[in-house]
Amino acid sequence: MNQKSQLQQLLKSYSDDILLDQLFHDKLAPAVLGLSEFLFELADIQQSDNQRTHLSTPSGNAIGPFWAASCSKELFRTQRFIKALHQAIGDKLQSVDGPIHVLYAGTGPFALLALPIMTQFSPEEVQFTLLEINPISFEKMNNCISELGLKDYINATHCVDAVKYKLNEKNIDILISETMCNGLYKEPQVSILLNLVSQLDQDCTIIPELIEVSLSEEDSSNSLSKIASLMSFDRKYIDDVILNSSPICWAFPEVFIQHTFNTTTKYFLTTDIQIYKNHTLTLNESSLNLPRRFHVTTENLNNPQSIQYKIGEIPEFRLA
């Protein structure tokens, strides 16, 4: 067995364990952490300045290679996104002749969600187009694919800003992007999906299917209760924004909240994610689901609060 075959076998062993049916099991942590360590070494991820530096764009931060790679260590986040993509491809293969074409926007330095999937299907069943804005991450991702001998699974790779990218081909079956922080803060997930979905057919599967951001308040026992939904970012919401605005300036609806606010209560943005069907991430299950503090202005405590999502160098929910 040559070196590439040995590396593929090791990658497949991690993938097999991550894809086991149970939500939590004895093999999960060793598989996810083993996969992360394996890819860190393969991609030569270092804590050097150039690998820790974020790229600032007009639509949000593209995080540096080291930080993007570090996300792979989150057990449930890695497990559930990989399982979701695996099931989505399998579901498509039930009704569509292969290969299923997956567009993966924001790959980081080793296309974490794609590489394990390549050990589960043949190149005749799935093909990937990979987009990454950071040139260091882009080079490392391509090197990983080459080292693993997985080029047969690659339709194309592009070092581009997915917020501005114009698709050369529209036959995309699945779009996946995981370029976000909790509360849809700072990173360009929203802008990436709006741009790409605006160019895709209605039958394209979008992953995540739903990102729900709510305004919540903390009670005396430090528990959180939801006051109102601020955004249900799914295909319908995306289509509505595309219909009612333009790529030059995406416009989001204001949410008016009738609630008795006070200065002693802490308010937070909470994030729930339906990745695909029954694959979900909810409160505190990953860094994407940590509550994010939200400050209500004291001068307007007795008035309805109007909150709106804004795109910019720091995308975020703001008091309108």
Short mmCIF file of C-alpha atoms in Angstrom, two decimals:
data_model
loop_
_atom_site.label_atom_id
_atom_site.label_comp_id
_atom_site.label_asym_id
_atom_site.label_seq_id
_atom_site.Cartn_x
_atom_site.Cartn_y
_atom_site.Cartn_z
CA MET A 1 0.00 0.00 0.00
CA ASN A 2 1.49 3.36 -1.06
CA GLN A 3 1.57 6.46 1.15
CA LYS A 4 -1.51 8.07 -0.42
CA SER A 5 -3.53 4.90 0.11
CA GLN A 6 -2.39 4.75 3.74
CA LEU A 7 -3.44 8.37 4.28
CA GLN A 8 -6.80 7.72 2.63
CA GLN A 9 -7.37 4.71 4.88
CA LEU A 10 -6.63 6.76 7.99
CA LEU A 11 -8.95 9.53 6.79
CA LYS A 12 -11.67 6.95 6.10
CA SER A 13 -11.35 5.44 9.58
CA TYR A 14 -11.98 8.85 11.16
CA SER A 15 -14.85 9.48 8.75
CA ASP A 16 -16.46 6.09 9.47
CA ASP A 17 -16.48 6.79 13.21
CA ILE A 18 -17.81 10.33 12.83
CA LEU A 19 -20.67 8.99 10.68
CA LEU A 20 -21.85 6.41 13.23
CA ASP A 21 -25.58 6.73 13.95
CA GLN A 22 -25.45 7.83 17.58
CA LEU A 23 -25.32 11.52 18.49
CA PHE A 24 -22.69 10.77 21.12
CA HIS A 25 -20.57 7.65 21.45
CA ASP A 26 -17.18 6.49 22.69
CA LYS A 27 -15.54 6.84 19.27
CA LEU A 28 -16.70 10.40 18.59
CA ALA A 29 -14.08 12.43 20.47
CA PRO A 30 -11.14 10.27 19.31
CA ALA A 31 -12.41 10.47 15.72
CA VAL A 32 -12.98 14.24 15.60
CA LEU A 33 -9.81 15.13 17.51
CA GLY A 34 -7.83 12.54 15.55
CA LEU A 35 -9.14 13.95 12.27
CA SER A 36 -8.23 17.46 13.38
CA GLU A 37 -4.70 16.48 14.41
CA PHE A 38 -4.27 14.50 11.17
CA LEU A 39 -5.30 17.48 9.01
CA PHE A 40 -3.31 19.99 11.11
CA GLU A 41 -0.18 17.97 10.35
CA LEU A 42 -1.07 17.34 6.71
CA ALA A 43 -1.72 21.06 6.08
CA ASP A 44 1.22 22.20 8.25
CA ILE A 45 -0.94 24.50 10.38
CA GLN A 46 1.18 26.77 12.56
CA GLN A 47 0.51 29.59 15.04
CA SER A 48 2.55 31.96 12.89
CA ASP A 49 1.42 35.53 12.29
CA ASN A 50 0.47 34.96 8.66
CA GLN A 51 -1.68 31.96 9.58
CA ARG A 52 -3.43 33.79 12.43
CA THR A 53 -4.23 36.96 10.48
CA HIS A 54 -7.81 37.55 9.36
CA LEU A 55 -8.72 39.08 6.01
CA SER A 56 -11.01 42.07 6.37
CA THR A 57 -13.57 42.45 3.57
CA PRO A 58 -16.52 44.82 3.01
CA SER A 59 -18.80 41.91 4.00
CA GLY A 60 -17.01 40.67 7.10
CA ASN A 61 -13.90 38.89 8.35
CA ALA A 62 -12.45 35.86 6.58
CA ILE A 63 -10.68 34.22 9.51
CA GLY A 64 -7.03 33.20 9.28
CA PRO A 65 -5.97 29.63 8.44
CA PHE A 66 -5.02 28.74 12.03
CA TRP A 67 -8.38 29.85 13.43
CA ALA A 68 -10.33 28.19 10.61
CA ALA A 69 -8.43 24.95 11.22
CA SER A 70 -9.04 25.17 14.99
CA CYS A 71 -12.81 24.98 14.45
CA SER A 72 -12.30 21.33 13.45
CA LYS A 73 -11.74 20.45 17.12
CA GLU A 74 -15.36 21.16 18.07
CA LEU A 75 -16.96 17.72 18.45
CA PHE A 76 -20.62 18.28 17.66
CA ARG A 77 -20.00 21.03 15.11
CA THR A 78 -17.66 18.85 13.04
CA GLN A 79 -19.72 15.69 13.47
CA ARG A 80 -23.07 17.16 12.56
CA PHE A 81 -21.95 19.19 9.55
CA ILE A 82 -20.16 16.15 8.09
CA LYS A 83 -23.13 13.88 8.80
CA ALA A 84 -25.52 16.43 7.31
CA LEU A 85 -23.53 16.72 4.09
CA HIS A 86 -23.19 12.94 3.86
CA GLN A 87 -26.95 12.45 4.19
CA ALA A 88 -27.74 15.26 1.74
CA ILE A 89 -25.54 13.66 -0.92
CA GLY A 90 -27.10 10.26 -0.26
CA ASP A 91 -30.59 11.74 -0.52
CA LYS A 92 -29.74 13.42 -3.85
CA LEU A 93 -28.37 10.16 -5.23
CA GLN A 94 -31.77 8.56 -4.63
CA SER A 95 -33.36 10.82 -7.25
CA VAL A 96 -30.54 12.26 -9.38
CA ASP A 97 -27.95 10.48 -11.48
CA GLY A 98 -24.44 11.15 -10.19
CA PRO A 99 -22.20 12.84 -9.80
CA ILE A 100 -23.81 15.13 -7.23
CA HIS A 101 -22.15 18.54 -7.58
CA VAL A 102 -21.33 20.20 -4.24
CA LEU A 103 -20.31 23.85 -4.08
CA TYR A 104 -18.36 24.43 -0.86
CA ALA A 105 -17.78 28.11 -0.08
CA GLY A 106 -15.17 28.95 2.54
CA THR A 107 -13.11 25.76 2.78
CA GLY A 108 -10.43 26.90 5.18
CA PRO A 109 -6.99 25.27 4.89
CA PHE A 110 -8.19 21.67 4.52
CA ALA A 111 -11.82 21.57 3.33
CA LEU A 112 -12.87 19.89 6.57
CA LEU A 113 -16.42 19.07 5.48
CA ALA A 114 -15.42 17.68 2.09
CA LEU A 115 -12.37 15.47 2.63
CA PRO A 116 -14.05 12.89 4.93
CA ILE A 117 -16.99 12.68 2.50
CA MET A 118 -14.64 11.75 -0.34
CA THR A 119 -13.84 8.49 1.46
CA GLN A 120 -17.54 7.52 1.50
CA PHE A 121 -18.48 8.00 -2.16
CA SER A 122 -16.84 7.46 -5.54
CA PRO A 123 -15.87 10.34 -7.88
CA GLU A 124 -18.75 9.15 -10.09
CA GLU A 125 -21.12 9.86 -7.19
CA VAL A 126 -19.87 13.24 -5.97
CA GLN A 127 -17.81 16.16 -7.28
CA PHE A 128 -16.75 19.30 -5.43
CA THR A 129 -16.17 22.90 -6.46
CA LEU A 130 -14.20 24.59 -3.67
CA LEU A 131 -14.06 28.34 -2.98
CA GLU A 132 -11.62 29.96 -0.54
CA ILE A 133 -10.66 33.63 -0.26
CA ASN A 134 -7.45 33.33 1.78
CA PRO A 135 -4.50 32.48 -0.52
CA ILE A 136 -2.63 30.67 2.27
CA SER A 137 -5.65 28.52 3.11
CA PHE A 138 -6.28 27.96 -0.61
CA GLU A 139 -2.76 26.67 -1.22
CA LYS A 140 -2.84 24.42 1.84
CA MET A 141 -6.25 23.01 0.87
CA ASN A 142 -5.02 22.12 -2.62
CA ASN A 143 -1.88 20.56 -1.16
CA CYS A 144 -4.00 18.39 1.18
CA ILE A 145 -6.09 17.13 -1.73
CA SER A 146 -2.93 16.31 -3.68
CA GLU A 147 -1.22 14.59 -0.73
CA LEU A 148 -4.32 12.45 -0.17
CA GLY A 149 -4.66 11.55 -3.84
CA LEU A 150 -8.23 12.88 -4.04
CA LYS A 151 -8.02 15.08 -7.14
CA ASP A 152 -10.53 12.89 -8.96
CA TYR A 153 -13.23 14.33 -6.67
CA ILE A 154 -12.48 17.94 -7.61
CA ASN A 155 -14.46 19.70 -10.31
CA ALA A 156 -12.66 23.01 -9.67
CA THR A 157 -10.97 25.11 -6.98
CA HIS A 158 -11.05 28.92 -6.97
CA CYS A 159 -9.24 31.43 -4.77
CA VAL A 160 -12.05 34.00 -4.74
CA ASP A 161 -14.32 36.04 -2.52
CA ALA A 162 -17.52 33.96 -2.45
CA VAL A 163 -19.50 37.15 -1.70
CA LYS A 164 -18.70 38.38 -5.22
CA TYR A 165 -18.14 35.12 -7.11
CA LYS A 166 -20.07 34.62 -10.35
CA LEU A 167 -20.81 30.98 -11.08
CA ASN A 168 -19.57 29.64 -14.39
CA GLU A 169 -21.91 26.68 -14.16
CA LYS A 170 -25.31 26.49 -12.52
CA ASN A 171 -25.69 22.72 -12.18
CA ILE A 172 -25.06 22.79 -8.42
CA ASP A 173 -26.96 20.19 -6.39
CA ILE A 174 -25.77 21.19 -2.90
CA LEU A 175 -24.39 24.48 -1.61
CA ILE A 176 -22.62 24.34 1.75
CA SER A 177 -20.98 27.18 3.65
CA GLU A 178 -19.98 27.34 7.29
CA THR A 179 -18.47 30.81 7.56
CA MET A 180 -20.15 32.24 10.65
CA CYS A 181 -19.92 33.22 14.29
CA ASN A 182 -22.65 33.04 16.90
CA GLY A 183 -25.37 35.60 16.27
CA LEU A 184 -24.26 35.83 12.62
CA TYR A 185 -21.68 38.34 13.82
CA LYS A 186 -18.57 39.51 12.00
CA GLU A 187 -18.19 36.73 9.38
CA PRO A 188 -19.76 36.79 5.88
CA GLN A 189 -22.10 33.75 5.99
CA VAL A 190 -25.18 35.82 5.12
CA SER A 191 -23.57 37.66 2.20
CA ILE A 192 -22.02 34.48 0.80
CA LEU A 193 -25.32 32.62 0.75
CA LEU A 194 -27.25 35.57 -0.67
CA ASN A 195 -24.79 35.92 -3.54
CA LEU A 196 -24.58 32.25 -4.42
CA VAL A 197 -28.24 31.32 -3.88
CA SER A 198 -29.26 34.21 -6.15
CA GLN A 199 -27.50 32.31 -8.96
CA LEU A 200 -28.81 28.80 -8.21
CA ASP A 201 -31.94 26.80 -9.05
CA GLN A 202 -34.71 26.28 -6.51
CA ASP A 203 -33.99 22.55 -6.19
CA CYS A 204 -30.43 23.16 -4.92
CA THR A 205 -30.07 22.01 -1.29
CA ILE A 206 -28.68 24.73 0.98
CA ILE A 207 -26.63 23.76 4.05
CA PRO A 208 -27.33 24.98 6.69
CA GLU A 209 -31.04 24.86 5.92
CA LEU A 210 -31.95 27.30 8.70
CA ILE A 211 -30.09 29.69 10.99
CA GLU A 212 -32.43 31.10 13.62
CA VAL A 213 -31.20 34.10 15.62
CA SER A 214 -33.38 35.24 18.51
CA LEU A 215 -33.28 37.97 21.12
CA SER A 216 -33.29 36.33 24.55
CA GLU A 217 -33.18 37.53 28.14
CA GLU A 218 -31.54 36.08 31.22
CA ASP A 219 -33.71 35.40 34.26
CA SER A 220 -32.78 35.29 37.94
CA SER A 221 -31.59 31.68 37.62
CA ASN A 222 -29.30 32.58 34.69
CA SER A 223 -31.52 30.71 32.26
CA LEU A 224 -32.32 32.21 28.87
CA SER A 225 -35.79 32.68 27.46
CA LYS A 226 -36.54 33.89 23.94
CA ILE A 227 -38.27 37.22 23.47
CA ALA A 228 -38.48 37.30 19.68
CA SER A 229 -37.01 35.84 16.52
CA LEU A 230 -34.81 38.35 14.70
CA MET A 231 -34.03 36.25 11.64
CA SER A 232 -35.02 32.83 10.29
CA PHE A 233 -32.33 32.58 7.64
CA ASP A 234 -33.65 29.83 5.37
CA ARG A 235 -34.34 29.53 1.64
CA LYS A 236 -37.59 31.52 1.87
CA TYR A 237 -35.91 34.35 3.81
CA ILE A 238 -33.00 34.38 1.35
CA ASP A 239 -35.38 34.51 -1.62
CA ASP A 240 -37.34 37.37 -0.03
CA VAL A 241 -34.17 39.42 0.56
CA ILE A 242 -33.00 38.76 -3.01
CA LEU A 243 -36.41 39.82 -4.34
CA ASN A 244 -36.61 43.01 -2.29
CA SER A 245 -33.05 44.31 -2.55
CA SER A 246 -29.90 44.15 -4.65
CA PRO A 247 -26.40 42.66 -4.29
CA ILE A 248 -25.05 46.21 -4.06
CA CYS A 249 -26.98 46.69 -0.81
CA TRP A 250 -28.81 43.72 0.67
CA ALA A 251 -31.80 45.02 2.65
CA PHE A 252 -33.08 43.19 5.72
CA PRO A 253 -36.45 43.75 7.38
CA GLU A 254 -36.61 45.57 10.70
CA VAL A 255 -38.01 43.57 13.61
CA PHE A 256 -40.12 45.59 16.05
CA ILE A 257 -40.20 44.14 19.55
CA GLN A 258 -42.87 45.00 22.10
CA HIS A 259 -41.31 44.05 25.40
CA THR A 260 -40.67 45.55 28.82
CA PHE A 261 -36.92 46.07 28.92
CA ASN A 262 -35.00 47.11 32.01
CA THR A 263 -31.46 48.09 32.95
CA THR A 264 -30.79 45.15 35.27
CA THR A 265 -31.61 42.35 32.83
CA LYS A 266 -28.98 40.96 30.48
CA TYR A 267 -30.01 40.41 26.85
CA PHE A 268 -28.42 38.01 24.39
CA LEU A 269 -28.57 36.82 20.81
CA THR A 270 -29.11 33.06 20.71
CA THR A 271 -28.47 30.95 17.63
CA ASP A 272 -30.10 27.66 16.63
CA ILE A 273 -29.01 25.88 13.46
CA GLN A 274 -30.84 23.25 11.43
CA ILE A 275 -27.97 21.99 9.33
CA TYR A 276 -29.95 19.42 7.33
CA LYS A 277 -33.13 17.63 8.36
CA ASN A 278 -32.58 16.24 11.88
CA HIS A 279 -28.95 17.37 12.12
CA THR A 280 -29.01 20.42 14.40
CA LEU A 281 -26.89 22.54 16.71
CA THR A 282 -28.56 24.34 19.59
CA LEU A 283 -27.69 26.39 22.67
CA ASN A 284 -24.09 25.82 23.87
CA GLU A 285 -23.50 22.76 21.66
CA SER A 286 -20.76 24.59 19.75
CA SER A 287 -19.14 28.01 19.58
CA LEU A 288 -21.76 28.88 16.95
CA ASN A 289 -24.45 28.51 19.61
CA LEU A 290 -22.93 30.45 22.48
CA PRO A 291 -25.13 33.35 23.60
CA ARG A 292 -23.83 36.71 22.37
CA ARG A 293 -24.47 39.74 24.59
CA PHE A 294 -26.78 42.34 23.07
CA HIS A 295 -27.08 45.80 24.60
CA VAL A 296 -30.43 47.59 24.64
CA THR A 297 -30.18 51.37 24.86
CA THR A 298 -31.34 52.72 28.23
CA GLU A 299 -32.98 55.82 26.76
CA ASN A 300 -35.49 53.67 24.86
CA LEU A 301 -36.34 51.07 27.48
CA ASN A 302 -40.03 51.92 27.50
CA ASN A 303 -40.38 52.01 23.72
CA PRO A 304 -40.57 49.16 21.17
CA GLN A 305 -37.08 48.17 20.11
CA SER A 306 -36.38 48.00 16.37
CA ILE A 307 -33.56 45.60 15.47
CA GLN A 308 -32.13 45.05 11.99
CA TYR A 309 -29.29 43.02 10.47
CA LYS A 310 -26.65 45.09 8.70
CA ILE A 311 -23.94 44.03 6.26
CA GLY A 312 -20.56 45.74 6.50
CA GLU A 313 -16.99 45.11 7.62
CA ILE A 314 -18.61 43.87 10.83
CA PRO A 315 -21.99 42.28 9.94
CA GLU A 316 -24.27 42.30 12.98
CA PHE A 317 -27.71 42.91 14.42
CA ARG A 318 -28.12 46.53 15.48
CA LEU A 319 -30.76 48.70 17.07
CA ALA A 320 -32.32 50.48 14.10
#
